[in-house]
PDB file of C-alpha atoms and ligand atoms in Angstrom:
ATOM      1  CA  UNK A   1     -62.259 -97.042 222.425  1.00 42.00           C
ATOM      2  CA  UNK A   2     -60.332 -99.327 220.077  1.00 45.00           C
ATOM      3  CA  UNK A   3     -61.250-100.000 216.421  1.00 50.00           C
ATOM      4  CA  UNK A   4     -62.545-103.488 217.289  1.00 51.00           C
ATOM      5  CA  UNK A   5     -65.099-101.972 219.723  1.00 52.00           C
ATOM      6  CA  UNK A   6     -66.650 -99.571 217.151  1.00 51.00           C
ATOM      7  CA  UNK A   7     -69.918-101.101 215.661  1.00 52.00           C
ATOM      8  CA  UNK A   8     -69.880-101.507 211.843  1.00 58.00           C
ATOM      9  CA  UNK A   9     -72.725 -99.031 210.997  1.00 53.00           C
ATOM     10  CA  UNK A  10     -71.972 -99.216 207.253  1.00 54.00           C
ATOM     11  CA  UNK A  11     -72.675-102.921 207.161  1.00 55.00           C
ATOM     12  CA  UNK A  12     -75.910-102.697 209.197  1.00 57.00           C
ATOM     13  CA  UNK A  13     -77.171 -99.753 207.034  1.00 51.00           C
ATOM     14  CA  UNK A  14     -76.577-101.736 203.869  1.00 56.00           C
ATOM     15  CA  UNK A  15     -78.457-104.674 205.365  1.00 62.00           C
ATOM     16  CA  UNK A  16     -81.376-102.408 206.381  1.00 52.00           C
ATOM     17  CA  UNK A  17     -81.543-100.913 202.880  1.00 54.00           C
ATOM     18  CA  UNK A  18     -81.558-104.340 201.320  1.00 56.00           C
ATOM     19  CA  UNK A  19     -84.478-105.319 203.526  1.00 54.00           C
ATOM     20  CA  UNK A  20     -86.306-102.070 202.663  1.00 54.00           C
ATOM     21  CA  UNK A  21     -85.961-102.658 198.928  1.00 57.00           C
ATOM     22  CA  UNK A  22     -87.285-106.181 198.973  1.00 55.00           C
ATOM     23  CA  UNK A  23     -89.105-106.701 202.265  1.00 63.00           C
ATOM     24  CA  UNK A  24     -90.650-110.159 201.869  1.00 65.00           C
ATOM     25  CA  UNK A  25     -93.572-109.363 204.178  1.00 73.00           C
ATOM     26  CA  UNK A  26     -94.635-106.369 201.984  1.00 72.00           C
ATOM     27  CA  UNK A  27     -94.300-108.393 198.823  1.00 72.00           C
ATOM     28  CA  UNK A  28     -96.440-111.162 200.273  1.00 77.00           C
ATOM     29  CA  UNK A  29     -99.076-108.634 201.379  1.00 77.00           C
ATOM     30  CA  UNK A  30     -99.144-107.027 197.906  1.00 72.00           C
ATOM     31  CA  UNK A  31     -99.499-110.387 196.176  1.00 75.00           C
ATOM     32  CA  UNK A  32    -102.280-111.373 198.586  1.00 78.00           C
ATOM     33  CA  UNK A  33    -104.092-108.084 197.872  1.00 76.00           C
ATOM     34  CA  UNK A  34    -103.710-108.566 194.123  1.00 75.00           C
ATOM     35  CA  UNK A  35    -104.962-112.115 194.358  1.00 77.00           C
ATOM     36  CA  UNK A  36    -107.779-111.025 196.691  1.00 75.00           C
ATOM     37  CA  UNK A  37    -109.003-108.262 194.364  1.00 74.00           C
ATOM     38  CA  UNK A  38    -108.746-110.652 191.419  1.00 78.00           C
ATOM     39  CA  UNK A  39    -110.880-113.211 193.256  1.00 81.00           C
ATOM     40  CA  UNK A  40    -113.393-110.527 194.358  1.00 81.00           C
ATOM     41  CA  UNK A  41    -113.552-109.104 190.810  1.00 82.00           C
ATOM     42  CA  UNK A  42    -114.025-112.535 189.307  1.00 84.00           C
ATOM     43  CA  UNK A  43    -116.641-113.371 191.959  1.00 86.00           C
ATOM     44  CA  UNK A  44    -118.541-110.117 191.286  1.00 88.00           C
ATOM     45  CA  UNK A  45    -118.450-110.722 187.541  1.00 89.00           C
ATOM     46  CA  UNK A  46    -119.619-114.316 188.074  1.00 94.00           C
ATOM     47  CA  UNK A  47    -122.490-113.149 190.293  1.00 90.00           C
ATOM     48  CA  UNK A  48    -123.569-110.478 187.781  1.00 93.00           C
ATOM     49  CA  UNK A  49    -123.578-113.116 185.020  1.00 92.00           C
ATOM     50  CA  UNK A  50    -125.644-115.392 187.266  1.00 91.00           C
ATOM     51  CA  UNK A  51    -128.138-112.649 188.202  1.00 92.00           C
ATOM     52  CA  UNK A  52    -128.703-111.805 184.524  1.00 93.00           C
ATOM     53  CA  UNK A  53    -130.396-115.214 184.103  1.00 95.00           C
ATOM     54  CA  UNK A  54    -132.086-115.313 187.534  1.00 96.00           C
ATOM     55  CA  UNK A  55    -135.716-114.633 186.640  1.00 98.00           C
ATOM     56  CA  UNK A  56    -138.204-113.418 189.210  1.00 98.00           C
ATOM     57  CA  UNK A  57    -142.022-113.396 189.023  1.00 98.00           C
ATOM     58  CA  UNK A  58    -143.312-110.053 190.289  1.00 98.00           C
ATOM     59  CA  UNK A  59    -147.008-109.531 191.095  1.00 98.00           C
ATOM     60  CA  UNK A  60    -148.889-106.238 191.456  1.00 98.00           C
ATOM     61  CA  UNK A  61    -152.555-105.430 192.013  1.00 98.00           C
ATOM     62  CA  UNK A  62    -153.766-102.377 190.096  1.00 98.00           C
ATOM     63  CA  UNK A  63    -155.533 -99.886 192.420  1.00 97.00           C
ATOM     64  CA  UNK A  64    -159.252 -99.768 191.663  1.00 95.00           C
ATOM     65  CA  UNK A  65    -159.420 -95.979 192.019  1.00 93.00           C
ATOM     66  CA  UNK A  66    -157.121 -95.423 189.020  1.00 93.00           C
ATOM     67  CA  UNK A  67    -158.088 -98.542 187.089  1.00 96.00           C
ATOM     68  CA  UNK A  68    -161.792 -99.373 187.633  1.00 94.00           C
ATOM     69  CA  UNK A  69    -163.027-102.466 185.799  1.00 96.00           C
ATOM     70  CA  UNK A  70    -166.176-104.597 185.985  1.00 95.00           C
ATOM     71  CA  UNK A  71    -164.445-107.949 185.475  1.00 96.00           C
ATOM     72  CA  UNK A  72    -161.274-109.155 187.149  1.00 97.00           C
ATOM     73  CA  UNK A  73    -158.460-110.329 184.909  1.00 98.00           C
ATOM     74  CA  UNK A  74    -154.747-111.000 184.956  1.00 98.00           C
ATOM     75  CA  UNK A  75    -152.134-109.417 182.678  1.00 98.00           C
ATOM     76  CA  UNK A  76    -148.784-111.016 181.872  1.00 98.00           C
ATOM     77  CA  UNK A  77    -146.364-108.185 181.093  1.00 98.00           C
ATOM     78  CA  UNK A  78    -143.071-109.129 179.422  1.00 98.00           C
ATOM     79  CA  UNK A  79    -140.470-106.873 177.874  1.00 98.00           C
ATOM     80  CA  UNK A  80    -136.930-106.464 176.551  1.00 98.00           C
ATOM     81  CA  UNK A  81    -136.164-110.032 175.493  1.00 98.00           C
ATOM     82  CA  UNK A  82    -133.035-108.717 173.720  1.00 98.00           C
ATOM     83  CA  UNK A  83    -132.246-112.023 172.005  1.00 98.00           C
ATOM     84  CA  UNK A  84    -128.530-111.782 171.174  1.00 97.00           C
ATOM     85  CA  UNK A  85    -125.249-113.539 171.876  1.00 95.00           C
ATOM     86  CA  UNK A  86    -125.647-112.344 175.482  1.00 95.00           C
ATOM     87  CA  UNK A  87    -129.276-113.472 175.931  1.00 97.00           C
ATOM     88  CA  UNK A  88    -130.116-117.063 174.958  1.00 97.00           C
ATOM     89  CA  UNK A  89    -133.497-118.298 173.716  1.00 98.00           C
ATOM     90  CA  UNK A  90    -133.586-120.505 176.828  1.00 98.00           C
ATOM     91  CA  UNK A  91    -134.041-117.424 179.060  1.00 98.00           C
ATOM     92  CA  UNK A  92    -137.016-116.192 177.027  1.00 98.00           C
ATOM     93  CA  UNK A  93    -138.482-119.705 177.018  1.00 98.00           C
ATOM     94  CA  UNK A  94    -138.158-119.843 180.803  1.00 98.00           C
ATOM     95  CA  UNK A  95    -139.823-116.417 181.130  1.00 98.00           C
ATOM     96  CA  UNK A  96    -142.707-117.606 178.958  1.00 98.00           C
ATOM     97  CA  UNK A  97    -143.088-120.796 181.023  1.00 98.00           C
ATOM     98  CA  UNK A  98    -143.066-118.843 184.301  1.00 98.00           C
ATOM     99  CA  UNK A  99    -145.572-116.341 182.904  1.00 98.00           C
ATOM    100  CA  UNK A 100    -147.970-118.962 181.564  1.00 98.00           C
ATOM    101  CA  UNK A 101    -147.838-120.831 184.886  1.00 98.00           C
ATOM    102  CA  UNK A 102    -149.576-117.752 186.381  1.00 98.00           C
ATOM    103  CA  UNK A 103    -152.586-118.421 184.091  1.00 98.00           C
ATOM    104  CA  UNK A 104    -152.775-114.937 182.555  1.00 98.00           C
ATOM    105  CA  UNK A 105    -155.800-113.826 180.533  1.00 98.00           C
ATOM    106  CA  UNK A 106    -153.822-111.589 178.199  1.00 98.00           C
ATOM    107  CA  UNK A 107    -150.150-110.841 177.508  1.00 98.00           C
ATOM    108  CA  UNK A 108    -148.569-107.500 176.646  1.00 98.00           C
ATOM    109  CA  UNK A 109    -144.963-107.215 175.407  1.00 98.00           C
ATOM    110  CA  UNK A 110    -143.347-103.775 175.444  1.00 98.00           C
ATOM    111  CA  UNK A 111    -140.578-104.021 172.875  1.00 98.00           C
ATOM    112  CA  UNK A 112    -136.863-104.671 172.389  1.00 98.00           C
ATOM    113  CA  UNK A 113    -137.323-108.186 171.026  1.00 98.00           C
ATOM    114  CA  UNK A 114    -133.762-108.045 169.671  1.00 98.00           C
ATOM    115  CA  UNK A 115    -130.538-106.186 170.500  1.00 97.00           C
ATOM    116  CA  UNK A 116    -129.057-106.025 166.980  1.00 96.00           C
ATOM    117  CA  UNK A 117    -129.329-107.999 163.739  1.00 97.00           C
ATOM    118  CA  UNK A 118    -130.217-111.717 163.783  1.00 97.00           C
ATOM    119  CA  UNK A 119    -129.656-114.385 161.149  1.00 97.00           C
ATOM    120  CA  UNK A 120    -132.586-116.025 159.323  1.00 97.00           C
ATOM    121  CA  UNK A 121    -131.988-119.214 161.333  1.00 97.00           C
ATOM    122  CA  UNK A 122    -132.218-117.224 164.567  1.00 98.00           C
ATOM    123  CA  UNK A 123    -135.461-115.586 163.431  1.00 98.00           C
ATOM    124  CA  UNK A 124    -136.852-119.078 162.660  1.00 98.00           C
ATOM    125  CA  UNK A 125    -135.958-120.239 166.165  1.00 98.00           C
ATOM    126  CA  UNK A 126    -137.436-117.029 167.617  1.00 98.00           C
ATOM    127  CA  UNK A 127    -140.763-117.716 165.861  1.00 98.00           C
ATOM    128  CA  UNK A 128    -140.912-121.145 167.514  1.00 98.00           C
ATOM    129  CA  UNK A 129    -140.243-119.638 170.957  1.00 98.00           C
ATOM    130  CA  UNK A 130    -142.792-116.816 170.663  1.00 98.00           C
ATOM    131  CA  UNK A 131    -145.458-119.158 169.289  1.00 98.00           C
ATOM    132  CA  UNK A 132    -145.356-121.057 172.604  1.00 97.00           C
ATOM    133  CA  UNK A 133    -146.751-117.867 174.153  1.00 98.00           C
ATOM    134  CA  UNK A 134    -149.163-116.596 171.503  1.00 98.00           C
ATOM    135  CA  UNK A 135    -150.745-120.038 170.995  1.00 98.00           C
ATOM    136  CA  UNK A 136    -151.809-120.070 174.653  1.00 98.00           C
ATOM    137  CA  UNK A 137    -152.773-116.482 175.462  1.00 98.00           C
ATOM    138  CA  UNK A 138    -153.830-113.482 173.298  1.00 98.00           C
ATOM    139  CA  UNK A 139    -150.625-111.445 172.925  1.00 98.00           C
ATOM    140  CA  UNK A 140    -150.174-107.798 171.919  1.00 98.00           C
ATOM    141  CA  UNK A 141    -146.973-105.785 171.533  1.00 98.00           C
ATOM    142  CA  UNK A 142    -145.329-102.481 170.792  1.00 98.00           C
ATOM    143  CA  UNK A 143    -141.767-102.039 169.520  1.00 98.00           C
ATOM    144  CA  UNK A 144    -138.638-100.724 171.257  1.00 98.00           C
ATOM    145  CA  UNK A 145    -135.643 -98.694 170.143  1.00 97.00           C
ATOM    146  CA  UNK A 146    -133.612-101.858 169.326  1.00 98.00           C
ATOM    147  CA  UNK A 147    -136.286-103.360 167.051  1.00 98.00           C
ATOM    148  CA  UNK A 148    -135.367-101.175 164.080  1.00 96.00           C
ATOM    149  CA  UNK A 149    -135.733 -97.565 163.018  1.00 94.00           C
ATOM    150  CA  UNK A 150    -133.807 -94.333 163.223  1.00 92.00           C
ATOM    151  CA  UNK A 151    -131.894 -95.026 166.456  1.00 96.00           C
ATOM    152  CA  UNK A 152    -131.223 -98.739 165.764  1.00 96.00           C
ATOM    153  CA  UNK A 153    -130.037 -97.963 162.212  1.00 94.00           C
ATOM    154  CA  UNK A 154    -127.607 -95.365 163.540  1.00 94.00           C
ATOM    155  CA  UNK A 155    -126.040 -97.876 165.972  1.00 93.00           C
ATOM    156  CA  UNK A 156    -125.797-101.574 165.090  1.00 90.00           C
ATOM    157  CA  UNK A 157    -129.369-102.573 164.291  1.00 96.00           C
ATOM    158  CA  UNK A 158    -131.875-102.468 161.439  1.00 97.00           C
ATOM    159  CA  UNK A 159    -132.818 -99.115 159.869  1.00 96.00           C
ATOM    160  CA  UNK A 160    -136.437-100.290 159.753  1.00 96.00           C
ATOM    161  CA  UNK A 161    -138.490-102.607 161.962  1.00 97.00           C
ATOM    162  CA  UNK A 162    -139.759-104.766 159.089  1.00 97.00           C
ATOM    163  CA  UNK A 163    -137.855-107.935 160.185  1.00 98.00           C
ATOM    164  CA  UNK A 164    -139.320-107.838 163.703  1.00 98.00           C
ATOM    165  CA  UNK A 165    -142.756-106.865 162.391  1.00 98.00           C
ATOM    166  CA  UNK A 166    -142.728-109.863 160.020  1.00 98.00           C
ATOM    167  CA  UNK A 167    -141.734-112.197 162.852  1.00 98.00           C
ATOM    168  CA  UNK A 168    -144.558-110.925 165.081  1.00 98.00           C
ATOM    169  CA  UNK A 169    -147.090-111.267 162.271  1.00 98.00           C
ATOM    170  CA  UNK A 170    -146.073-114.876 161.662  1.00 97.00           C
ATOM    171  CA  UNK A 171    -146.301-115.704 165.370  1.00 97.00           C
ATOM    172  CA  UNK A 172    -149.745-114.095 165.648  1.00 96.00           C
ATOM    173  CA  UNK A 173    -148.612-111.435 168.094  1.00 98.00           C
ATOM    174  CA  UNK A 174    -150.680-108.330 167.340  1.00 98.00           C
ATOM    175  CA  UNK A 175    -148.386-105.348 166.897  1.00 98.00           C
ATOM    176  CA  UNK A 176    -149.859-101.940 167.686  1.00 98.00           C
ATOM    177  CA  UNK A 177    -147.840 -99.065 166.232  1.00 97.00           C
ATOM    178  CA  UNK A 178    -149.636 -95.804 167.015  1.00 98.00           C
ATOM    179  CA  UNK A 179    -152.805 -97.834 166.774  1.00 98.00           C
ATOM    180  CA  UNK A 180    -155.820 -98.380 169.027  1.00 97.00           C
ATOM    181  CA  UNK A 181    -157.826-101.572 169.265  1.00 97.00           C
ATOM    182  CA  UNK A 182    -160.728-102.487 171.530  1.00 97.00           C
ATOM    183  CA  UNK A 183    -160.171-105.946 172.994  1.00 98.00           C
ATOM    184  CA  UNK A 184    -162.208-108.069 175.414  1.00 98.00           C
ATOM    185  CA  UNK A 185    -160.445-109.804 178.266  1.00 98.00           C
ATOM    186  CA  UNK A 186    -162.735-112.149 180.237  1.00 97.00           C
ATOM    187  CA  UNK A 187    -165.610-109.981 179.013  1.00 95.00           C
ATOM    188  CA  UNK A 188    -163.980-106.716 180.093  1.00 97.00           C
ATOM    189  CA  UNK A 189    -163.626-104.254 177.199  1.00 97.00           C
ATOM    190  CA  UNK A 190    -160.279-102.453 177.063  1.00 98.00           C
ATOM    191  CA  UNK A 191    -159.081 -99.784 174.672  1.00 97.00           C
ATOM    192  CA  UNK A 192    -155.553-100.959 173.953  1.00 98.00           C
ATOM    193  CA  UNK A 193    -153.116 -98.486 172.418  1.00 98.00           C
ATOM    194  CA  UNK A 194    -149.598 -99.245 171.206  1.00 98.00           C
ATOM    195  CA  UNK A 195    -147.255 -96.307 170.708  1.00 98.00           C
ATOM    196  CA  UNK A 196    -144.210 -96.173 168.455  1.00 97.00           C
ATOM    197  CA  UNK A 197    -140.869 -95.712 170.196  1.00 97.00           C
ATOM    198  CA  UNK A 198    -139.618 -92.211 171.036  1.00 97.00           C
ATOM    199  CA  UNK A 199    -135.936 -92.932 170.237  1.00 96.00           C
ATOM    200  CA  UNK A 200    -137.037 -94.324 166.860  1.00 96.00           C
ATOM    201  CA  UNK A 201    -138.911 -91.027 166.459  1.00 95.00           C
ATOM    202  CA  UNK A 202    -142.097 -92.963 165.734  1.00 96.00           C
ATOM    203  CA  UNK A 203    -144.268 -91.911 168.666  1.00 97.00           C
ATOM    204  CA  UNK A 204    -147.460 -90.292 167.322  1.00 97.00           C
ATOM    205  CA  UNK A 205    -150.046 -90.276 170.136  1.00 97.00           C
ATOM    206  CA  UNK A 206    -152.499 -87.991 168.331  1.00 96.00           C
ATOM    207  CA  UNK A 207    -153.158 -90.866 165.932  1.00 96.00           C
ATOM    208  CA  UNK A 208    -154.490 -93.175 168.604  1.00 96.00           C
ATOM    209  CA  UNK A 209    -155.309 -91.297 171.841  1.00 96.00           C
ATOM    210  CA  UNK A 210    -157.981 -88.690 172.536  1.00 92.00           C
ATOM    211  CA  UNK A 211    -157.127 -85.519 174.372  1.00 91.00           C
ATOM    212  CA  UNK A 212    -157.993 -85.088 178.045  1.00 89.00           C
ATOM    213  CA  UNK A 213    -161.181 -83.185 178.799  1.00 79.00           C
ATOM    214  CA  UNK A 214    -163.111 -84.686 175.901  1.00 66.00           C
ATOM    215  CA  UNK A 215    -165.958 -85.669 178.257  1.00 71.00           C
ATOM    216  CA  UNK A 216    -165.206 -89.328 178.799  1.00 74.00           C
ATOM    217  CA  UNK A 217    -168.330 -91.403 179.490  1.00 77.00           C
ATOM    218  CA  UNK A 218    -168.150 -93.897 182.390  1.00 74.00           C
ATOM    219  CA  UNK A 219    -169.231 -96.547 179.902  1.00 81.00           C
ATOM    220  CA  UNK A 220    -166.059 -96.120 177.856  1.00 88.00           C
ATOM    221  CA  UNK A 221    -163.481 -98.864 178.395  1.00 94.00           C
ATOM    222  CA  UNK A 222    -160.287 -98.022 180.304  1.00 96.00           C
ATOM    223  CA  UNK A 223    -157.335 -97.147 178.092  1.00 97.00           C
ATOM    224  CA  UNK A 224    -154.119 -99.168 178.403  1.00 98.00           C
ATOM    225  CA  UNK A 225    -151.051 -97.797 176.598  1.00 98.00           C
ATOM    226  CA  UNK A 226    -148.125-100.017 175.603  1.00 98.00           C
ATOM    227  CA  UNK A 227    -145.056 -97.837 175.222  1.00 98.00           C
ATOM    228  CA  UNK A 228    -141.470 -99.051 175.348  1.00 98.00           C
ATOM    229  CA  UNK A 229    -139.852 -96.064 177.042  1.00 98.00           C
ATOM    230  CA  UNK A 230    -141.428 -94.570 180.214  1.00 98.00           C
ATOM    231  CA  UNK A 231    -140.099 -91.134 179.207  1.00 98.00           C
ATOM    232  CA  UNK A 232    -142.867 -91.192 176.584  1.00 98.00           C
ATOM    233  CA  UNK A 233    -145.275 -90.162 179.359  1.00 98.00           C
ATOM    234  CA  UNK A 234    -144.462 -86.522 178.651  1.00 97.00           C
ATOM    235  CA  UNK A 235    -145.665 -87.040 175.059  1.00 97.00           C
ATOM    236  CA  UNK A 236    -149.054 -88.204 176.336  1.00 97.00           C
ATOM    237  CA  UNK A 237    -149.468 -86.025 179.423  1.00 97.00           C
ATOM    238  CA  UNK A 238    -152.466 -84.276 177.799  1.00 96.00           C
ATOM    239  CA  UNK A 239    -154.078 -87.445 176.449  1.00 96.00           C
ATOM    240  CA  UNK A 240    -156.721 -89.684 177.964  1.00 95.00           C
ATOM    241  CA  UNK A 241    -155.397 -92.987 179.351  1.00 97.00           C
ATOM    242  CA  UNK A 242    -155.469 -94.887 182.659  1.00 97.00           C
ATOM    243  CA  UNK A 243    -152.539 -97.327 182.605  1.00 98.00           C
ATOM    244  CA  UNK A 244    -149.257 -97.313 180.711  1.00 98.00           C
ATOM    245  CA  UNK A 245    -146.976-100.372 180.541  1.00 98.00           C
ATOM    246  CA  UNK A 246    -143.287 -99.872 179.744  1.00 98.00           C
ATOM    247  CA  UNK A 247    -139.896-101.583 179.686  1.00 98.00           C
ATOM    248  CA  UNK A 248    -136.657-100.139 178.253  1.00 98.00           C
ATOM    249  CA  UNK A 249    -134.894 -99.388 181.554  1.00 97.00           C
ATOM    250  CA  UNK A 250    -134.117-103.012 182.566  1.00 97.00           C
ATOM    251  CA  UNK A 251    -134.720-101.532 186.037  1.00 95.00           C
ATOM    252  CA  UNK A 252    -131.375 -99.776 185.669  1.00 94.00           C
ATOM    253  CA  UNK A 253    -129.700-103.177 185.001  1.00 88.00           C
ATOM    254  CA  UNK A 254    -127.054-102.485 187.684  1.00 91.00           C
ATOM    255  CA  UNK A 255    -128.479-100.721 190.729  1.00 91.00           C
ATOM    256  CA  UNK A 256    -126.536 -99.337 193.717  1.00 90.00           C
ATOM    257  CA  UNK A 257    -127.813-101.225 196.810  1.00 89.00           C
ATOM    258  CA  UNK A 258    -129.790 -99.484 199.604  1.00 88.00           C
ATOM    259  CA  UNK A 259    -130.095 -96.124 197.810  1.00 86.00           C
ATOM    260  CA  UNK A 260    -131.746 -97.430 194.604  1.00 84.00           C
ATOM    261  CA  UNK A 261    -129.397 -95.300 192.496  1.00 89.00           C
ATOM    262  CA  UNK A 262    -129.681 -96.288 188.820  1.00 91.00           C
ATOM    263  CA  UNK A 263    -126.834 -94.546 186.976  1.00 92.00           C
ATOM    264  CA  UNK A 264    -127.188 -96.697 183.835  1.00 91.00           C
ATOM    265  CA  UNK A 265    -130.953 -96.387 183.264  1.00 92.00           C
ATOM    266  CA  UNK A 266    -131.317 -94.860 179.772  1.00 95.00           C
ATOM    267  CA  UNK A 267    -134.072 -92.412 180.727  1.00 94.00           C
ATOM    268  CA  UNK A 268    -134.354 -88.731 181.587  1.00 96.00           C
ATOM    269  CA  UNK A 269    -136.669 -89.343 184.539  1.00 95.00           C
ATOM    270  CA  UNK A 270    -134.880 -91.590 187.050  1.00 95.00           C
ATOM    271  CA  UNK A 271    -137.865 -91.489 189.421  1.00 94.00           C
ATOM    272  CA  UNK A 272    -139.733 -93.941 187.148  1.00 96.00           C
ATOM    273  CA  UNK A 273    -137.317 -96.756 186.346  1.00 96.00           C
ATOM    274  CA  UNK A 274    -139.233 -99.798 187.618  1.00 97.00           C
ATOM    275  CA  UNK A 275    -142.448-100.758 189.408  1.00 97.00           C
ATOM    276  CA  UNK A 276    -145.909 -99.239 189.723  1.00 98.00           C
ATOM    277  CA  UNK A 277    -146.264 -95.437 189.908  1.00 98.00           C
ATOM    278  CA  UNK A 278    -149.132 -93.010 190.222  1.00 97.00           C
ATOM    279  CA  UNK A 279    -148.271 -90.236 187.762  1.00 97.00           C
ATOM    280  CA  UNK A 280    -150.677 -87.304 187.604  1.00 94.00           C
ATOM    281  CA  UNK A 281    -153.550 -89.627 188.609  1.00 93.00           C
ATOM    282  CA  UNK A 282    -152.643 -92.262 185.983  1.00 96.00           C
ATOM    283  CA  UNK A 283    -150.797 -95.552 186.516  1.00 98.00           C
ATOM    284  CA  UNK A 284    -147.422 -96.335 184.986  1.00 98.00           C
ATOM    285  CA  UNK A 285    -145.902 -99.771 185.413  1.00 98.00           C
ATOM    286  CA  UNK A 286    -142.297-100.400 184.320  1.00 98.00           C
ATOM    287  CA  UNK A 287    -141.034-103.977 184.250  1.00 98.00           C
ATOM    288  CA  UNK A 288    -137.321-104.764 184.605  1.00 98.00           C
ATOM    289  CA  UNK A 289    -137.686-106.981 181.546  1.00 98.00           C
ATOM    290  CA  UNK A 290    -136.262-110.390 180.718  1.00 98.00           C
ATOM    291  CA  UNK A 291    -133.033-109.819 178.785  1.00 97.00           C
ATOM    292  CA  UNK A 292    -130.223-107.343 179.085  1.00 95.00           C
ATOM    293  CA  UNK A 293    -127.311-105.718 177.327  1.00 95.00           C
ATOM    294  CA  UNK A 294    -123.753-107.021 177.922  1.00 93.00           C
ATOM    295  CA  UNK A 295    -124.920-110.137 179.827  1.00 93.00           C
ATOM    296  CA  UNK A 296    -124.718-108.602 183.315  1.00 92.00           C
ATOM    297  CA  UNK A 297    -127.143-107.447 186.006  1.00 95.00           C
ATOM    298  CA  UNK A 298    -126.603-106.366 189.594  1.00 94.00           C
ATOM    299  CA  UNK A 299    -129.263-105.919 192.291  1.00 93.00           C
ATOM    300  CA  UNK A 300    -131.800-105.854 189.480  1.00 95.00           C
ATOM    301  CA  UNK A 301    -133.081-109.341 188.608  1.00 96.00           C
ATOM    302  CA  UNK A 302    -134.857-109.978 185.299  1.00 97.00           C
ATOM    303  CA  UNK A 303    -138.588-109.951 185.705  1.00 98.00           C
ATOM    304  CA  UNK A 304    -141.806-111.622 184.614  1.00 98.00           C
ATOM    305  CA  UNK A 305    -144.578-109.249 185.691  1.00 98.00           C
ATOM    306  CA  UNK A 306    -148.158-110.158 186.591  1.00 98.00           C
ATOM    307  CA  UNK A 307    -150.700-107.350 187.006  1.00 98.00           C
ATOM    308  CA  UNK A 308    -154.048-108.130 188.586  1.00 98.00           C
ATOM    309  CA  UNK A 309    -157.042-105.969 187.698  1.00 98.00           C
ATOM    310  CA  UNK A 310    -159.810-106.423 190.291  1.00 97.00           C
ATOM    311  CA  UNK A 311    -163.476-105.798 189.591  1.00 95.00           C
ATOM    312  CA  UNK A 312    -165.012-102.907 191.547  1.00 86.00           C
TER     313      UNK A 312
HETATM  314 FE1  LIG B 401    -134.090-102.850 176.287  1.00 94.60          FE
END
């Protein structure tokens, strides 16, 4: 074999190496993948922003066995407005409009009116918004962990709840803080109890609830408890009540599809994060609430809840 017949392996190896270092097909694939994940990420973020404002009206009928009443009536249950830079007044206004369109007989709000501090101008605007509700339907409330107190003061909120309390007073929303009040809804007497929040360390059930086994007469009105955090049920396990309404969880805010896994729900008991539950013979209803933290929700739309009590 002469020199001219020997293939130039050195040259072809160099060419192969050059191709390996900068193979255009790999580079194109990588750029496509990067672009694809960017588009998917942006799409997911956009959807989660959209879902955070996508209100849903949810209706439940309270079982007569656990909640016997003589007159039928309809409760509007709202919670966790969280007015902040992430939650506009328009969302709360829309929730109020949707709720009032259901013609409720009474409205209960279970706390977290704010996320952190608001300016005086914002509180003025908030009064206008809430008045649209309280001027139409009798409205009662309890406070949440964000509304002021020990927990809020240690994060980014008010050390006391006096700002929110003043706003509620001026909008004629009756605040029940460890207080019991008998109200009449379409002629049905109800013993309404509002508990202070457990994270604020202001939950004192002995002040407003009787203990179980104290020979309840059938004539006594059913007891409804407003309590921000459903974990408070363990504080009132030995007390006499029939229905507890809660918020706080935002339904988990971002929920893993199909398995209902709620890793972000700020509660100890993840079996009661949203919806109606029979707990030791008593009813607990947890609404997903209207607002949110951080402006995002996934598989967990904000909720306006309607609870129907049917006469026996
Ligand atoms: Fe909340």
